[in-house]
XYZ file of N, CA and C in Angstrom:
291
model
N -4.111 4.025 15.189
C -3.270 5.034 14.588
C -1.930 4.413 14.206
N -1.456 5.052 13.006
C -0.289 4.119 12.696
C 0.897 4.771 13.541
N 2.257 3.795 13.354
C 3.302 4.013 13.799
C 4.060 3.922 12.733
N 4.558 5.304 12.427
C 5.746 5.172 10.529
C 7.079 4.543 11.733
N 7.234 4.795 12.612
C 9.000 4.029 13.316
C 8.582 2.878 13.165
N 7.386 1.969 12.879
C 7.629 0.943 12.818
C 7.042 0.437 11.581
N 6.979 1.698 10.134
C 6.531 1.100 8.990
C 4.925 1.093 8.895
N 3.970 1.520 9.434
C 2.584 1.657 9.184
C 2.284 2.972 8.883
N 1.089 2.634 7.945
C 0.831 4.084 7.086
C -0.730 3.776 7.420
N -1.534 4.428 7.450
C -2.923 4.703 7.605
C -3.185 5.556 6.653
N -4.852 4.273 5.679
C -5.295 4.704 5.027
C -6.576 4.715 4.908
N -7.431 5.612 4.225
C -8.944 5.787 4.770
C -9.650 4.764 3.542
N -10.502 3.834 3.779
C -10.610 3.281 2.828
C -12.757 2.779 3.292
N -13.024 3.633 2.466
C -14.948 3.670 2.712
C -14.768 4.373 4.047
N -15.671 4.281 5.407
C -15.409 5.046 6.071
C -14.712 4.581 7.226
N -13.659 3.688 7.121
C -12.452 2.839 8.074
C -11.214 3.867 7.623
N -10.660 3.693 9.081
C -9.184 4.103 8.875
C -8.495 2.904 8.884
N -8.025 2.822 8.030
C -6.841 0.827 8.256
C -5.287 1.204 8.299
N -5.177 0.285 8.548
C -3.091 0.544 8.747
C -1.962 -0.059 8.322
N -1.851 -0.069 7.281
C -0.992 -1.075 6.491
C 0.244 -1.196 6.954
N 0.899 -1.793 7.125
C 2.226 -2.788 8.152
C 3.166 -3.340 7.593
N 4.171 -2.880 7.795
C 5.358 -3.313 6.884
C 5.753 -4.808 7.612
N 5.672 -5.969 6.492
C 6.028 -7.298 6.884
C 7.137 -7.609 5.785
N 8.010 -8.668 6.110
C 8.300 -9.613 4.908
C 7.564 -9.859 4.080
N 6.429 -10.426 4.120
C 5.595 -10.757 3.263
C 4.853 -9.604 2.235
N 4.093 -8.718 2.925
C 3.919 -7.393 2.223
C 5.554 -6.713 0.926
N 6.680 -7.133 1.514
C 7.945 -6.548 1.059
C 8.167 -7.453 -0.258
N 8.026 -8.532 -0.140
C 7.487 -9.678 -1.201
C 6.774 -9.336 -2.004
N 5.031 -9.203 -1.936
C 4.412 -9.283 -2.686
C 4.746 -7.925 -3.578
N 5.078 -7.052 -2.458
C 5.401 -5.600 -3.384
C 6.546 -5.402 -4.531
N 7.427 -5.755 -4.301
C 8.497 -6.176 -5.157
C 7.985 -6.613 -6.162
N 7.526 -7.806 -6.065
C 7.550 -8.785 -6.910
C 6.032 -8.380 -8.155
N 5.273 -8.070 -7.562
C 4.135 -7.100 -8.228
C 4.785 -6.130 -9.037
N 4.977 -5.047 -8.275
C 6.068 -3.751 -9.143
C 7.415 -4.072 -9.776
N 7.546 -4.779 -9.355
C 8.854 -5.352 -10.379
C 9.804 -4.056 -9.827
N 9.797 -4.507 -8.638
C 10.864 -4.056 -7.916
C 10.146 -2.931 -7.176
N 11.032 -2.247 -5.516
C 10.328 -1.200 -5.302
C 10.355 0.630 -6.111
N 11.500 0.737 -6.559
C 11.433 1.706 -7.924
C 10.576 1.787 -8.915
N 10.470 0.601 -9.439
C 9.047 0.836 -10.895
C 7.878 0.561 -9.857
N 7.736 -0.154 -9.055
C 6.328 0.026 -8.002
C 6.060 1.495 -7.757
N 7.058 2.191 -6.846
C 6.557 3.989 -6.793
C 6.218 4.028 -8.408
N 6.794 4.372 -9.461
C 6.723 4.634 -10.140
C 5.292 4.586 -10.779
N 5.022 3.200 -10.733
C 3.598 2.546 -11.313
C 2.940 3.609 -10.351
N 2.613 4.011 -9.060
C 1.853 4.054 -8.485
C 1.759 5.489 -8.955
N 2.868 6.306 -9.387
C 2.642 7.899 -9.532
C 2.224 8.106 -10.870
N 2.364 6.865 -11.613
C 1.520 7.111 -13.032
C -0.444 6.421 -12.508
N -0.235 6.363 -11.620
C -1.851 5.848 -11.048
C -2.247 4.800 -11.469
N -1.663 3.733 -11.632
C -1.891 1.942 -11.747
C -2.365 1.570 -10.791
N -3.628 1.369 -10.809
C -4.699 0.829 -10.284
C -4.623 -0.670 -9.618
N -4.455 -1.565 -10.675
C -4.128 -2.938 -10.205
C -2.878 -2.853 -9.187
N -2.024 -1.972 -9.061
C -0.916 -2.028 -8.467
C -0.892 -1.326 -7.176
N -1.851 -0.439 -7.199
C -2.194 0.243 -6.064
C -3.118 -1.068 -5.476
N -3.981 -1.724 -5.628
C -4.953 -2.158 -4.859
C -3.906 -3.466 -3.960
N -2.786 -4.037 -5.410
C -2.038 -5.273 -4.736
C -1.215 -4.576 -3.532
N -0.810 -3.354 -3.235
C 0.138 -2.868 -2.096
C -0.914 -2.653 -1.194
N -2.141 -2.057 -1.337
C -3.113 -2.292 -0.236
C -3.586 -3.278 0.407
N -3.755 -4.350 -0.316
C -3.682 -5.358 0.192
C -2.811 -6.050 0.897
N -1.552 -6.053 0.389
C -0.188 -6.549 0.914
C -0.436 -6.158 2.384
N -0.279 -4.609 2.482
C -0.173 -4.146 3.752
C -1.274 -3.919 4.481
N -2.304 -4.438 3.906
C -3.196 -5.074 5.040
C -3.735 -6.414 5.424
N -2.609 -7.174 5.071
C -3.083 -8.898 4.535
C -4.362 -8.936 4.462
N -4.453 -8.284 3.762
C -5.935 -9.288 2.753
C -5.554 -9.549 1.635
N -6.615 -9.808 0.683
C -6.458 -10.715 -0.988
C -6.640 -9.260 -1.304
N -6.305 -9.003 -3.019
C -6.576 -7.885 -3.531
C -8.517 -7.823 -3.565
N -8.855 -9.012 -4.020
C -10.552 -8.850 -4.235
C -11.176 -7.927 -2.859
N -11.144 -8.131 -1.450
C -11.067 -7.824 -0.614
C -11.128 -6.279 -0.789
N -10.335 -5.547 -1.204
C -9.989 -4.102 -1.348
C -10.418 -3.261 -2.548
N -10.427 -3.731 -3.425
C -10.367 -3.738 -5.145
C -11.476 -2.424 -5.039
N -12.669 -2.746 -4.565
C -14.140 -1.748 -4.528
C -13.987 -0.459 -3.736
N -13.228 -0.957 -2.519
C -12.765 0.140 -1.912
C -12.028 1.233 -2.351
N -10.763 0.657 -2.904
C -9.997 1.540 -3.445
C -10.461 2.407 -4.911
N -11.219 1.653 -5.493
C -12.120 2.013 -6.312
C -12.655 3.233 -6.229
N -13.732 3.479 -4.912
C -14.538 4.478 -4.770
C -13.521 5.505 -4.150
N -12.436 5.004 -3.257
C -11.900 6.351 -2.331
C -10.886 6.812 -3.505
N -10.657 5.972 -4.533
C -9.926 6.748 -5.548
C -7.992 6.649 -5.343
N -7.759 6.087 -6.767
C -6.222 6.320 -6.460
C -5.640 7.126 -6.233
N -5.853 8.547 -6.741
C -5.191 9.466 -6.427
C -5.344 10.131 -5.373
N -6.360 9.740 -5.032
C -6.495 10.335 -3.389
C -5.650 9.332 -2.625
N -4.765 8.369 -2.702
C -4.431 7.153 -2.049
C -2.686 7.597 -2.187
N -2.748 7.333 -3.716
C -1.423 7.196 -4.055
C 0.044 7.693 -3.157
N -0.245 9.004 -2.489
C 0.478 9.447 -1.490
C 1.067 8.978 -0.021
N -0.149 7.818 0.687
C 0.252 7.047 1.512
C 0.067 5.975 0.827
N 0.333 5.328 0.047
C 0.926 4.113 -0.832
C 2.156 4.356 -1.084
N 2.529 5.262 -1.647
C 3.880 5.697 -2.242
C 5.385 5.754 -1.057
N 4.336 6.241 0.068
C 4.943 6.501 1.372
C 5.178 4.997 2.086
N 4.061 4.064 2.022
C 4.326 2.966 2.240
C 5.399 1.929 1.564
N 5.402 2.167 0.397
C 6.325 1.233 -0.560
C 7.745 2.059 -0.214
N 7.910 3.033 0.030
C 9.316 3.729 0.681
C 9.573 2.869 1.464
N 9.090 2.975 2.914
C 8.924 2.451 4.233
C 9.303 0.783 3.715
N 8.947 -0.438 2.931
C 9.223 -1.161 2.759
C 10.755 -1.750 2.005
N 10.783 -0.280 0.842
C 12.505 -0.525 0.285
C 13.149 -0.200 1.715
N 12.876 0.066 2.911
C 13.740 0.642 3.438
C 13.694 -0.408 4.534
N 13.101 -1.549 4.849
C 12.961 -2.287 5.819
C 12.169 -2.441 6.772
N 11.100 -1.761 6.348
C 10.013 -1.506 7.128
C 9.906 -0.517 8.185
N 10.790 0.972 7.714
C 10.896 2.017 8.635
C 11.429 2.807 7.565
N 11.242 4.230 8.165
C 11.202 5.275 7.388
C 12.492 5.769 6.947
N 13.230 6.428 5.766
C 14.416 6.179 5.539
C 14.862 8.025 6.397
């Protein structure tokens, strides 16, 4: 189960619950993907796919290939909400603002 005081968001992905984890590294790739964490939410509430799968990944260190099918079937918009919540949690230092 996640802990948001310490930046984890839980997401259902096939029939796993996983927990994506706010790191440096995740805070990195996210940025730098979304071109910043502002146009990242952004991308993600217009439902960008490639951009959703790279923050899933981030925050679950894996590769995007890894996730790509998953996120696929459980659907972005069913996602986008604890993604969106996650990329917060990361502009903010890896805790909830």
């Amino acid at each position: 189960m996640a802990n948001a005081a310490v930046g984890e968001v839980d997401i259902i992905l096939g029939d796993k619950i996983e927990t994506m984890r706010s790191t440096v590294a995740a805070a990195r790739i996210v940025s730098h993907m979304g071109s910043g964490f502002l146009n990242a939410s952004a991308r993600i509430a217009a439902m960008d796919f490639d951009l959703c799968v790279a923050v899933i990944a981030a925050g679950l260190g894996k590769k995007p290939a890894d996730v790509e099918a998953l996120v696929f079937a459980e659907g972005v918009a069913n996602l986008s909400g604890e993604v969106s919540t996650f990329i917060t949690y990361l502009a903010n230092g890896g805790k909830p603002p």
